[in-house]
Short mmCIF file of C-alpha atoms and ligand atoms in Angstrom, two decimals:
data_model
loop_
_atom_site.label_atom_id
_atom_site.label_comp_id
_atom_site.label_asym_id
_atom_site.label_seq_id
_atom_site.Cartn_x
_atom_site.Cartn_y
_atom_site.Cartn_z
CA MET A 1 44.95 34.00 188.25
CA ASN A 2 43.00 33.20 185.11
CA VAL A 3 44.24 33.99 181.59
CA THR A 4 42.10 33.86 178.47
CA VAL A 5 42.65 34.74 174.83
CA ALA A 6 40.04 36.34 172.63
CA LYS A 7 39.72 38.09 169.31
CA GLY A 8 39.21 41.73 170.13
CA SER A 9 40.70 45.17 170.43
CA LEU A 10 42.22 46.85 173.43
CA MET A 11 40.15 50.00 173.15
CA LYS A 12 36.94 48.03 173.60
CA ALA A 13 38.18 45.89 176.50
CA GLN A 14 36.39 46.03 179.84
CA SER A 15 39.47 45.41 182.03
CA GLU A 16 40.77 47.91 184.60
CA VAL A 17 44.32 47.97 183.21
CA LEU A 18 44.90 48.18 179.45
CA VAL A 19 48.39 47.26 178.27
CA LEU A 20 49.70 48.52 174.92
CA PRO A 21 53.10 47.30 173.65
CA VAL A 22 55.11 50.14 172.11
CA TYR A 23 58.16 49.58 169.91
CA SER A 24 61.00 52.11 169.96
CA LEU A 25 59.33 55.37 169.06
CA THR A 26 61.17 56.32 165.91
CA ALA A 27 59.58 58.76 163.48
CA ASP A 28 57.72 56.06 161.54
CA GLU A 29 56.82 53.76 164.44
CA LYS A 30 53.11 52.97 164.39
CA SER A 31 52.60 51.52 167.86
CA LEU A 32 50.61 54.47 169.17
CA ALA A 33 48.39 54.57 166.07
CA LYS A 34 46.17 52.01 167.75
CA LEU A 35 44.95 54.72 170.09
CA PRO A 36 42.07 57.06 169.16
CA GLU A 37 43.44 60.28 167.71
CA ALA A 38 43.06 62.57 170.71
CA HIS A 39 44.56 59.94 172.97
CA GLN A 40 47.41 59.41 170.55
CA ARG A 41 48.46 63.06 170.76
CA MET A 42 48.29 62.99 174.54
CA ALA A 43 50.34 59.79 174.64
CA GLN A 44 52.95 61.31 172.34
CA LYS A 45 53.25 64.41 174.53
CA MET A 46 53.46 62.38 177.72
CA ALA A 47 56.04 60.04 176.20
CA LYS A 48 58.18 63.04 175.35
CA ALA A 49 57.75 64.66 178.75
CA GLN A 50 58.53 61.42 180.60
CA GLU A 51 61.35 60.35 178.26
CA PHE A 52 59.47 57.19 177.32
CA THR A 53 61.07 55.93 174.11
CA GLY A 54 59.69 52.40 173.96
CA ALA A 55 62.94 50.81 175.12
CA ILE A 56 62.67 47.44 176.83
CA GLY A 57 61.94 47.83 180.53
CA GLN A 58 60.35 51.26 180.14
CA SER A 59 56.71 51.90 180.92
CA LEU A 60 54.34 54.85 181.02
CA VAL A 61 51.06 55.04 182.92
CA LEU A 62 48.36 57.14 181.23
CA PRO A 63 44.74 57.81 182.10
CA ALA A 64 42.36 55.54 180.21
CA LEU A 65 39.93 56.73 177.58
CA GLU A 66 36.95 58.75 178.68
CA GLY A 67 33.91 56.52 178.69
CA SER A 68 35.84 53.24 178.80
CA GLY A 69 35.59 51.01 181.83
CA ALA A 70 39.36 51.02 182.33
CA ASP A 71 41.26 52.86 185.06
CA VAL A 72 44.64 53.14 183.37
CA LEU A 73 46.36 52.71 180.05
CA LEU A 74 49.85 51.28 180.40
CA LEU A 75 52.40 51.69 177.61
CA VAL A 76 55.19 49.13 177.79
CA GLY A 77 58.47 49.37 175.87
CA PHE A 78 59.15 46.48 173.47
CA GLY A 79 62.42 47.74 171.99
CA GLU A 80 63.24 47.30 168.30
CA ARG A 81 60.36 45.85 166.27
CA ARG A 82 62.42 42.99 164.91
CA GLY A 83 64.73 42.78 167.92
CA LYS A 84 65.84 39.38 169.24
CA ASP A 85 65.10 40.38 172.80
CA LEU A 86 61.35 40.20 172.28
CA LEU A 87 60.67 37.50 174.86
CA ASN A 88 62.46 39.46 177.55
CA ALA A 89 60.46 42.55 176.62
CA VAL A 90 57.30 40.48 176.93
CA ARG A 91 58.35 39.17 180.37
CA GLU A 92 59.24 42.66 181.59
CA SER A 93 55.91 44.03 180.36
CA ALA A 94 53.98 41.29 182.14
CA GLY A 95 55.84 42.11 185.34
CA VAL A 96 55.21 45.85 185.03
CA ALA A 97 51.51 45.36 184.26
CA VAL A 98 50.88 42.94 187.13
CA SER A 99 52.91 44.95 189.63
CA LEU A 100 51.09 48.15 188.68
CA ALA A 101 47.69 46.47 188.99
CA ARG A 102 48.62 45.07 192.40
CA LYS A 103 49.91 48.44 193.59
CA LEU A 104 46.68 50.15 192.52
CA GLY A 105 44.48 47.35 193.87
CA LEU A 106 43.16 46.51 190.39
CA ARG A 107 42.34 42.93 189.43
CA THR A 108 41.73 42.76 185.69
CA VAL A 109 44.21 43.35 182.89
CA ALA A 110 43.84 43.30 179.09
CA VAL A 111 46.84 43.17 176.77
CA ASP A 112 47.08 43.99 173.08
CA PHE A 113 48.60 40.78 171.71
CA SER A 114 47.72 41.46 168.09
CA GLY A 115 51.29 42.02 166.82
CA LYS A 116 52.24 39.35 164.24
CA GLU A 117 55.58 38.86 165.98
CA LEU A 118 53.82 37.76 169.17
CA LYS A 119 53.59 33.98 168.81
CA GLU A 120 52.98 31.09 171.24
CA ASP A 121 56.40 31.49 172.84
CA ALA A 122 55.51 35.10 173.68
CA VAL A 123 52.19 34.00 175.17
CA GLU A 124 53.99 31.44 177.30
CA ALA A 125 56.61 33.97 178.42
CA PHE A 126 53.95 36.55 179.25
CA VAL A 127 51.84 34.19 181.32
CA GLN A 128 54.84 32.78 183.22
CA ALA A 129 56.14 36.24 184.07
CA ALA A 130 52.67 37.50 185.01
CA ASP A 131 52.23 34.55 187.35
CA ALA A 132 55.69 35.14 188.85
CA ALA A 133 54.84 38.83 189.40
CA ASN A 134 51.56 37.84 191.06
CA TYR A 135 53.41 35.60 193.54
CA SER A 136 53.77 36.40 197.21
CA PHE A 137 54.96 34.26 200.11
CA THR A 138 52.37 34.69 202.84
CA ALA A 139 52.71 31.50 204.91
CA PHE A 140 53.71 33.53 207.97
CA LYS A 141 51.59 36.65 207.44
CA LYS A 142 48.52 37.27 209.55
CA LYS A 143 46.69 38.68 206.57
CA MET A 144 46.67 36.91 203.21
CA GLU A 145 47.85 39.08 200.34
CA ASP A 146 44.65 40.17 198.61
CA ARG A 147 46.09 42.53 196.05
CA LYS A 148 46.43 40.04 193.26
CA VAL A 149 45.52 40.10 189.62
CA ALA A 150 42.60 37.77 189.02
CA GLN A 151 42.06 37.97 185.29
CA ILE A 152 44.20 38.68 182.24
CA ASP A 153 42.76 38.85 178.73
CA LEU A 154 45.14 38.55 175.80
CA LEU A 155 43.54 40.19 172.77
CA THR A 156 44.46 39.17 169.25
CA ALA A 157 43.36 40.38 165.83
CA ASP A 158 43.51 36.92 164.29
CA GLY A 159 41.03 34.28 165.48
CA LYS A 160 43.09 31.49 163.91
CA VAL A 161 45.80 31.68 166.60
CA LEU A 162 43.39 31.11 169.50
CA PRO A 163 43.82 27.31 169.84
CA LYS A 164 47.63 27.61 169.76
CA PHE A 165 47.55 30.44 172.27
CA ARG A 166 45.30 28.44 174.60
CA LYS A 167 47.78 25.54 174.55
CA ALA A 168 50.61 27.97 175.33
CA ILE A 169 48.68 29.36 178.31
CA GLU A 170 48.08 25.89 179.67
CA ARG A 171 51.76 24.95 179.35
CA ALA A 172 52.82 28.25 180.93
CA PHE A 173 50.67 27.58 183.99
CA ILE A 174 52.03 24.06 184.39
CA ILE A 175 55.60 25.40 184.45
CA ALA A 176 54.62 28.39 186.59
CA GLU A 177 53.21 26.04 189.21
CA GLY A 178 56.57 24.29 189.41
CA VAL A 179 58.36 27.64 189.72
CA SER A 180 56.03 28.82 192.50
CA LEU A 181 56.47 25.55 194.37
CA ALA A 182 60.26 25.95 194.17
CA ARG A 183 59.97 29.53 195.43
CA ASP A 184 57.77 28.45 198.35
CA LEU A 185 60.22 25.71 199.35
CA VAL A 186 63.14 28.17 199.31
CA ASN A 187 61.24 30.90 201.16
CA MET A 188 60.28 28.54 203.97
CA PRO A 189 62.62 29.13 206.96
CA GLY A 190 65.26 26.53 207.80
CA GLN A 191 63.47 25.32 210.90
CA ASP A 192 60.39 24.52 208.84
CA MET A 193 62.08 23.27 205.66
CA THR A 194 64.16 20.50 207.24
CA PRO A 195 65.36 17.42 205.31
CA GLU A 196 62.24 15.57 206.52
CA ARG A 197 59.98 18.35 205.25
CA LEU A 198 61.81 18.53 201.94
CA ALA A 199 61.30 14.76 201.57
CA GLU A 200 57.60 15.23 202.38
CA ALA A 201 57.35 17.90 199.69
CA ALA A 202 58.91 15.49 197.17
CA GLN A 203 56.59 12.70 198.32
CA LYS A 204 53.60 15.00 197.89
CA VAL A 205 54.57 15.78 194.29
CA ALA A 206 54.77 12.03 193.63
CA ASP A 207 51.46 11.31 195.38
CA SER A 208 49.59 13.89 193.34
CA SER A 209 51.16 12.91 190.00
CA GLY A 210 48.53 10.37 189.02
CA GLY A 211 51.07 7.56 189.15
CA VAL A 212 53.77 8.87 186.78
CA ILE A 213 56.14 9.86 189.61
CA THR A 214 57.37 7.77 192.52
CA ALA A 215 59.49 8.90 195.46
CA THR A 216 62.03 6.75 197.30
CA ILE A 217 63.44 8.20 200.51
CA LEU A 218 66.57 6.65 202.02
CA ASP A 219 67.31 7.29 205.69
CA ARG A 220 70.68 7.53 207.44
CA GLU A 221 71.16 3.76 207.90
CA GLU A 222 70.48 3.01 204.25
CA CYS A 223 72.93 5.72 203.23
CA GLU A 224 75.51 4.24 205.63
CA LYS A 225 75.05 0.85 203.99
CA ARG A 226 75.73 2.48 200.65
CA GLY A 227 78.92 3.98 202.00
CA MET A 228 77.88 7.59 201.54
CA GLY A 229 80.54 8.87 203.92
CA ALA A 230 80.88 12.29 202.29
CA TYR A 231 77.18 13.13 202.49
CA LEU A 232 76.78 11.71 205.99
CA ALA A 233 79.80 13.69 207.21
CA VAL A 234 77.83 16.85 206.51
CA ALA A 235 74.74 15.44 208.23
CA GLN A 236 76.48 14.21 211.39
CA GLY A 237 76.42 17.51 213.25
CA ALA A 238 72.69 18.12 212.78
CA ASP A 239 69.80 17.10 215.02
CA HIS A 240 67.44 16.77 212.07
CA PRO A 241 68.24 13.48 210.31
CA PRO A 242 69.31 13.44 206.64
CA LYS A 243 66.93 12.26 203.94
CA PHE A 244 68.20 11.04 200.58
CA ILE A 245 65.45 11.69 198.06
CA HIS A 246 65.04 9.91 194.72
CA LEU A 247 62.14 10.98 192.48
CA THR A 248 61.42 8.96 189.34
CA TYR A 249 59.21 10.16 186.52
CA THR A 250 58.31 7.30 184.20
CA SER A 251 56.89 8.33 180.84
CA PRO A 252 53.48 6.79 180.12
CA ARG A 253 54.72 6.35 176.53
CA PRO A 254 57.34 3.63 176.36
CA THR A 255 60.94 4.82 176.17
CA LYS A 256 64.35 3.56 177.22
CA ARG A 257 65.81 7.04 177.53
CA SER A 258 66.56 8.39 180.98
CA LEU A 259 68.03 11.62 182.29
CA ALA A 260 69.00 12.68 185.78
CA VAL A 261 68.95 15.95 187.66
CA ILE A 262 70.58 16.43 191.05
CA GLY A 263 69.80 19.33 193.38
CA LYS A 264 71.90 20.50 196.31
CA GLY A 265 69.58 20.16 199.30
CA VAL A 266 71.32 21.74 202.29
CA THR A 267 68.24 22.96 204.14
CA PHE A 268 70.31 25.32 206.25
CA ASP A 269 74.00 26.06 205.86
CA SER A 270 75.50 27.49 209.03
CA GLY A 271 78.94 26.51 207.75
CA GLY A 272 79.27 23.84 210.45
CA LEU A 273 82.30 24.20 212.75
CA SER A 274 83.83 26.46 210.06
CA LEU A 275 80.96 28.71 211.09
CA LYS A 276 79.82 31.43 208.71
CA PRO A 277 79.83 35.04 209.89
CA ALA A 278 76.33 36.30 210.83
CA ASP A 279 75.89 38.28 207.61
CA GLY A 280 76.78 35.33 205.41
CA MET A 281 74.35 33.05 207.24
CA MET A 282 71.31 35.28 206.88
CA THR A 283 70.15 33.88 203.53
CA MET A 284 71.35 30.32 204.02
CA LYS A 285 67.86 28.84 204.10
CA CYS A 286 68.29 29.17 200.32
CA ASP A 287 70.96 26.46 200.22
CA MET A 288 68.39 23.91 199.07
CA ALA A 289 67.38 25.97 196.03
CA GLY A 290 68.84 23.32 193.69
CA ALA A 291 66.66 20.72 195.40
CA ALA A 292 63.67 23.05 195.16
CA ALA A 293 64.24 23.41 191.41
CA VAL A 294 64.30 19.62 191.06
CA ILE A 295 61.04 19.23 193.00
CA GLY A 296 59.52 22.12 191.00
CA LEU A 297 60.56 20.38 187.78
CA PHE A 298 58.86 17.13 188.83
CA CYS A 299 55.71 19.06 189.74
CA ALA A 300 55.67 20.26 186.11
CA LEU A 301 56.63 16.84 184.67
CA ALA A 302 53.54 15.27 186.22
CA ARG A 303 51.43 17.25 183.76
CA LEU A 304 53.83 17.89 180.86
CA LYS A 305 54.46 14.13 180.55
CA PRO A 306 57.44 14.17 178.17
CA ARG A 307 58.52 10.96 176.45
CA LEU A 308 61.62 10.53 178.62
CA ASN A 309 62.24 8.98 182.00
CA VAL A 310 63.63 11.48 184.46
CA HIS A 311 65.32 10.91 187.81
CA GLY A 312 65.65 13.61 190.46
CA VAL A 313 68.09 13.08 193.30
CA ILE A 314 68.60 15.19 196.43
CA ALA A 315 70.98 14.36 199.27
CA ALA A 316 69.14 16.52 201.81
CA THR A 317 70.76 17.57 205.07
CA GLU A 318 71.43 20.49 207.34
CA ASN A 319 74.97 21.75 207.90
CA MET A 320 75.21 22.51 211.62
CA PRO A 321 77.93 22.85 214.28
CA SER A 322 77.73 20.58 217.34
CA GLY A 323 79.78 18.16 219.42
CA LYS A 324 79.02 15.52 216.81
CA ALA A 325 79.94 17.70 213.85
CA ILE A 326 82.73 16.86 211.41
CA ARG A 327 86.00 18.66 212.27
CA PRO A 328 88.36 20.44 209.89
CA GLY A 329 91.09 17.89 209.18
CA ASP A 330 88.79 14.86 209.38
CA ILE A 331 89.00 12.43 206.48
CA VAL A 332 85.94 10.67 205.08
CA ARG A 333 85.40 7.97 202.45
CA SER A 334 82.83 8.78 199.75
CA ALA A 335 80.59 6.14 198.17
CA SER A 336 82.89 6.14 195.12
CA GLY A 337 85.77 5.02 197.36
CA LYS A 338 87.69 8.28 197.01
CA THR A 339 88.74 9.74 200.34
CA ILE A 340 88.33 13.42 201.17
CA GLU A 341 90.12 15.56 203.71
CA ILE A 342 87.54 18.05 204.96
CA LEU A 343 89.46 21.23 205.67
CA ASN A 344 86.53 23.60 205.70
CA THR A 345 83.15 22.30 206.83
CA ASP A 346 81.47 25.16 204.95
CA ALA A 347 82.43 23.60 201.62
CA GLU A 348 79.74 20.98 202.26
CA GLY A 349 77.67 21.13 199.09
CA ARG A 350 80.31 19.35 197.00
CA LEU A 351 80.41 16.53 199.61
CA THR A 352 76.67 15.92 199.26
CA LEU A 353 76.91 16.11 195.45
CA ALA A 354 79.78 13.61 195.41
CA ASP A 355 77.64 10.82 196.87
CA ALA A 356 74.51 11.84 194.95
CA LEU A 357 76.46 11.64 191.68
CA HIS A 358 77.86 8.22 192.55
CA TYR A 359 74.37 6.96 193.42
CA VAL A 360 72.88 8.22 190.16
CA GLN A 361 75.57 6.59 188.04
CA GLU A 362 75.24 3.28 189.89
CA GLU A 363 71.46 3.10 190.13
CA VAL A 364 70.19 4.94 187.08
CA LYS A 365 72.96 5.02 184.46
CA PRO A 366 71.31 7.97 182.73
CA GLU A 367 72.12 9.48 179.34
CA ALA A 368 73.20 12.71 181.00
CA ILE A 369 73.27 14.37 184.40
CA VAL A 370 72.63 18.00 185.28
CA ASP A 371 73.25 19.20 188.81
CA LEU A 372 72.01 22.48 190.27
CA ALA A 373 73.69 23.80 193.39
CA THR A 374 74.05 27.00 195.38
CA LEU A 375 77.65 25.94 195.58
CA THR A 376 80.00 28.90 195.90
CA GLY A 377 80.08 32.54 196.89
CA ALA A 378 82.95 32.68 194.39
CA CYS A 379 80.49 32.13 191.53
CA MET A 380 78.62 35.23 192.70
CA VAL A 381 81.88 37.18 192.76
CA ALA A 382 82.55 36.02 189.19
CA LEU A 383 79.10 36.40 187.62
CA GLY A 384 77.06 38.54 190.01
CA GLU A 385 73.59 38.01 191.42
CA GLU A 386 71.72 37.23 188.22
CA ILE A 387 73.88 34.78 186.31
CA ALA A 388 74.52 31.10 187.03
CA GLY A 389 77.76 29.38 186.07
CA ILE A 390 77.71 26.35 183.74
CA MET A 391 80.56 23.87 183.99
CA THR A 392 80.47 20.79 181.80
CA ASN A 393 82.54 17.88 180.51
CA ASN A 394 80.45 17.77 177.33
CA GLY A 395 80.31 20.67 174.88
CA ALA A 396 77.07 19.53 173.24
CA LEU A 397 75.27 19.27 176.58
CA GLY A 398 76.61 22.68 177.62
CA LYS A 399 75.27 24.18 174.39
CA VAL A 400 71.73 22.77 174.83
CA ILE A 401 71.63 23.92 178.45
CA ALA A 402 72.80 27.41 177.50
CA LYS A 403 70.23 27.60 174.70
CA SER A 404 67.48 26.28 177.00
CA ALA A 405 68.38 28.88 179.63
CA GLU A 406 68.19 31.63 177.03
CA LEU A 407 64.74 30.51 175.90
CA ALA A 408 63.65 30.30 179.53
CA GLY A 409 64.86 33.82 180.29
CA GLU A 410 67.35 32.54 182.88
CA LYS A 411 70.90 33.86 182.57
CA MET A 412 73.83 31.42 182.54
CA TRP A 413 77.44 31.67 181.45
CA GLU A 414 80.01 28.93 180.93
CA LEU A 415 83.03 28.70 183.22
CA PRO A 416 85.95 26.36 182.45
CA LEU A 417 86.80 23.09 184.20
CA GLU A 418 90.49 23.93 183.90
CA LYS A 419 92.61 20.77 184.16
CA ARG A 420 95.63 22.76 185.28
CA TYR A 421 93.81 23.65 188.50
CA LYS A 422 93.26 20.01 189.49
CA PRO A 423 96.40 19.83 191.71
CA LEU A 424 94.82 22.53 193.89
CA ILE A 425 92.27 20.04 195.26
CA VAL A 426 94.68 17.16 195.89
CA SER A 427 95.23 16.43 199.59
CA ASP A 428 98.52 15.56 201.30
CA VAL A 429 96.86 12.78 203.29
CA ALA A 430 93.72 11.79 201.33
CA ASP A 431 92.74 11.57 197.64
CA LEU A 432 91.09 15.00 197.62
CA ARG A 433 90.71 18.05 199.81
CA ASN A 434 87.36 19.83 199.91
CA ILE A 435 88.80 23.32 199.47
CA ALA A 436 91.51 24.45 197.12
CA THR A 437 94.98 25.37 198.36
CA ASN A 438 94.53 28.93 197.01
CA ARG A 439 91.81 31.59 197.22
CA TYR A 440 91.24 32.11 193.53
CA GLY A 441 88.71 30.71 191.06
CA GLY A 442 86.60 29.11 193.81
CA ALA A 443 83.69 28.28 191.50
CA LEU A 444 86.07 26.42 189.19
CA THR A 445 87.83 24.40 191.88
CA ALA A 446 84.42 23.48 193.34
CA GLY A 447 83.35 22.34 189.86
CA LEU A 448 86.57 20.33 189.48
CA PHE A 449 85.95 18.68 192.84
CA VAL A 450 82.45 17.64 191.79
CA GLN A 451 83.81 16.36 188.46
CA GLU A 452 86.00 13.90 190.40
CA PHE A 453 82.80 11.94 191.03
CA VAL A 454 81.60 11.85 187.43
CA ASN A 455 82.67 9.01 185.12
CA ALA A 456 84.73 10.31 182.21
CA ASP A 457 82.18 9.11 179.65
CA MET A 458 79.11 10.49 181.46
CA PRO A 459 77.80 13.75 179.94
CA TRP A 460 77.40 16.07 182.90
CA ALA A 461 76.70 19.74 183.48
CA HIS A 462 77.06 21.52 186.79
CA LEU A 463 75.06 24.71 187.34
CA ASP A 464 76.30 26.91 190.17
CA ILE A 465 73.14 28.87 190.99
CA ALA A 466 74.40 30.62 194.16
CA GLY A 467 73.67 34.04 192.62
CA PRO A 468 70.25 33.83 190.97
CA ALA A 469 68.59 31.29 193.31
CA PHE A 470 67.75 33.89 195.91
CA ALA A 471 67.05 37.58 195.30
CA GLU A 472 68.17 39.93 198.06
CA ARG A 473 66.65 42.73 195.97
CA PRO A 474 64.03 42.43 193.21
CA LEU A 475 65.87 41.13 190.13
CA SER A 476 63.34 42.20 187.48
CA SER A 477 59.83 43.56 187.16
CA TYR A 478 58.49 40.04 187.64
CA LEU A 479 60.84 38.53 190.23
CA GLY A 480 60.55 39.98 193.72
CA LYS A 481 62.74 39.31 196.74
CA GLY A 482 63.40 35.82 198.05
CA GLY A 483 63.43 32.45 196.31
CA THR A 484 63.29 32.76 192.53
CA GLY A 485 62.63 29.18 191.41
CA PHE A 486 65.71 29.57 189.19
CA GLY A 487 66.41 26.50 187.08
CA VAL A 488 62.92 25.03 186.77
CA LYS A 489 62.21 26.72 183.43
CA THR A 490 65.64 25.88 182.00
CA LEU A 491 65.27 22.22 182.95
CA VAL A 492 61.82 22.07 181.33
CA GLU A 493 63.22 23.63 178.14
CA TRP A 494 66.16 21.24 178.21
CA LEU A 495 63.94 18.17 178.40
CA LYS A 496 61.77 19.58 175.62
CA ALA A 497 64.84 20.22 173.45
CA ILE A 498 66.18 16.67 173.74
CA GLU A 499 62.85 14.78 173.89
N1 LIG L 501 76.13 27.56 200.38
C1 LIG L 501 77.40 28.15 200.25
C2 LIG L 501 77.56 28.98 198.98
C3 LIG L 501 76.67 30.18 198.84
C4 LIG L 501 77.12 31.43 199.20
C5 LIG L 501 75.41 30.07 198.30
C6 LIG L 501 76.31 32.55 199.05
C7 LIG L 501 74.60 31.18 198.14
C8 LIG L 501 75.05 32.41 198.52
C9 LIG L 501 78.48 27.05 200.23
O1 LIG L 501 78.21 25.92 200.96
C10 LIG L 501 79.71 27.66 200.84
O2 LIG L 501 79.66 28.03 201.97
N2 LIG L 501 80.77 27.75 200.05
C11 LIG L 501 81.99 28.32 200.51
C12 LIG L 501 83.12 27.48 199.97
C13 LIG L 501 84.46 27.84 200.54
C14 LIG L 501 84.52 27.46 202.01
C15 LIG L 501 85.53 27.12 199.75
C16 LIG L 501 82.06 29.75 199.97
O3 LIG L 501 81.60 29.98 198.85
O4 LIG L 501 82.52 30.61 200.70
ZN1 LIG L 502 78.73 26.07 203.02
ZN1 LIG L 503 76.19 25.48 201.19
#
């Protein structure tokens, strides 16, 4: 997909789909005044008949002007003119426009971007959402998807904004590439996206980074030497060997600052001997979505080149049942030295994170750590399919992450790391148990477990992305079913905010 900006007006555009933003149609709202008079009256009548009020998420398809080259005129609701939800309106409109074009088999779209309120951030949001809406996963389809939008023209009234808008388009595509990569990695079935293949994907990002990213892959023996008993306990039942992945982005501009992101990389979670029921296993190829977000982030970092060093760590493994698998009741020693009684082999993510966190603090000593993990079904019960949980030991870090998520259009909500619940994860026979003694607040007790492996003075945020990482139904006009790439955009915004 190609996106350009130009000075021009929608009514003269040559594209097949013309997109006109419409603010809430109050008596004095002028949005439709951009249309020629006869068309304006028709649009007003149709809006009334179809109950189109210009609210965010609404759209109305109208025939295009006689004599113009366009096929359709699409009105998209932008809500209140000075509303603070503008970027979400922009994203929704991009999704509606691209989906409509694809449905009708049309390939060119022009958008009226002349509103003064539409600045670079709106351009970036539009392009990212348009690219997301144009995505399809076709690796296993006989026929490649050919209904895709090829060209989008953003039309402005003011020629002075063109250079800024062009920069925003470029940045949007860099981030969108990272998001699409993350989606591809998640959508790939478990038998194809094994720990080895995930490591290859990370290596490929490093190899094509022009030297700013390196990948180090540790195999089972090296992890044994490092005492990663928690992580290896998960891996021991699987035929595919574990791969511990460490990506390093080194800024070309000198800096001493370094940050770390950790992604849960369970390439398939059967539950292990605590086997999941068939229904619960169906989507478990998504259990490496945190890892996918990390790899997607590094794909973007290669071209964004922020002045920060960034480390990405993934303890990749399958979680499978077999004669070699870890048993409920077994006790393992993590790299930190803390012992863990594994009472449910399906609570495996926290075991992999425990050793990844220890590694990062030993090897990297970063300024802050953010982990992303499809960690608990309980987080989905608490926050639903669209919202990730944030748990943090550092209020300031939590605030920047929440703000970054908001700017990125990814929904997150803070959950508490309640000290009073700590006794629930203490074992009778080991230091910790990997599931709580009760059934309640499972996202919180998982977060508390992970916190046991974070030094008290290390700023750390844990993002439980079990809900939004994988869409069982389309989550918005621009995010279809399957892997969503959730987290990539927030991480990019976070690094930008603290750079
Ligand atoms: N990978 C799952 C969590 C999950 C569930 C992610 C649904 C995405 C969608 C995790 O490993 C798991 O199985 N957690 C258990 C923990 C329990 C045994 C304490 C859960 O949530 O049921
Ligand atoms: Zn599990
Ligand atoms: Zn899992």
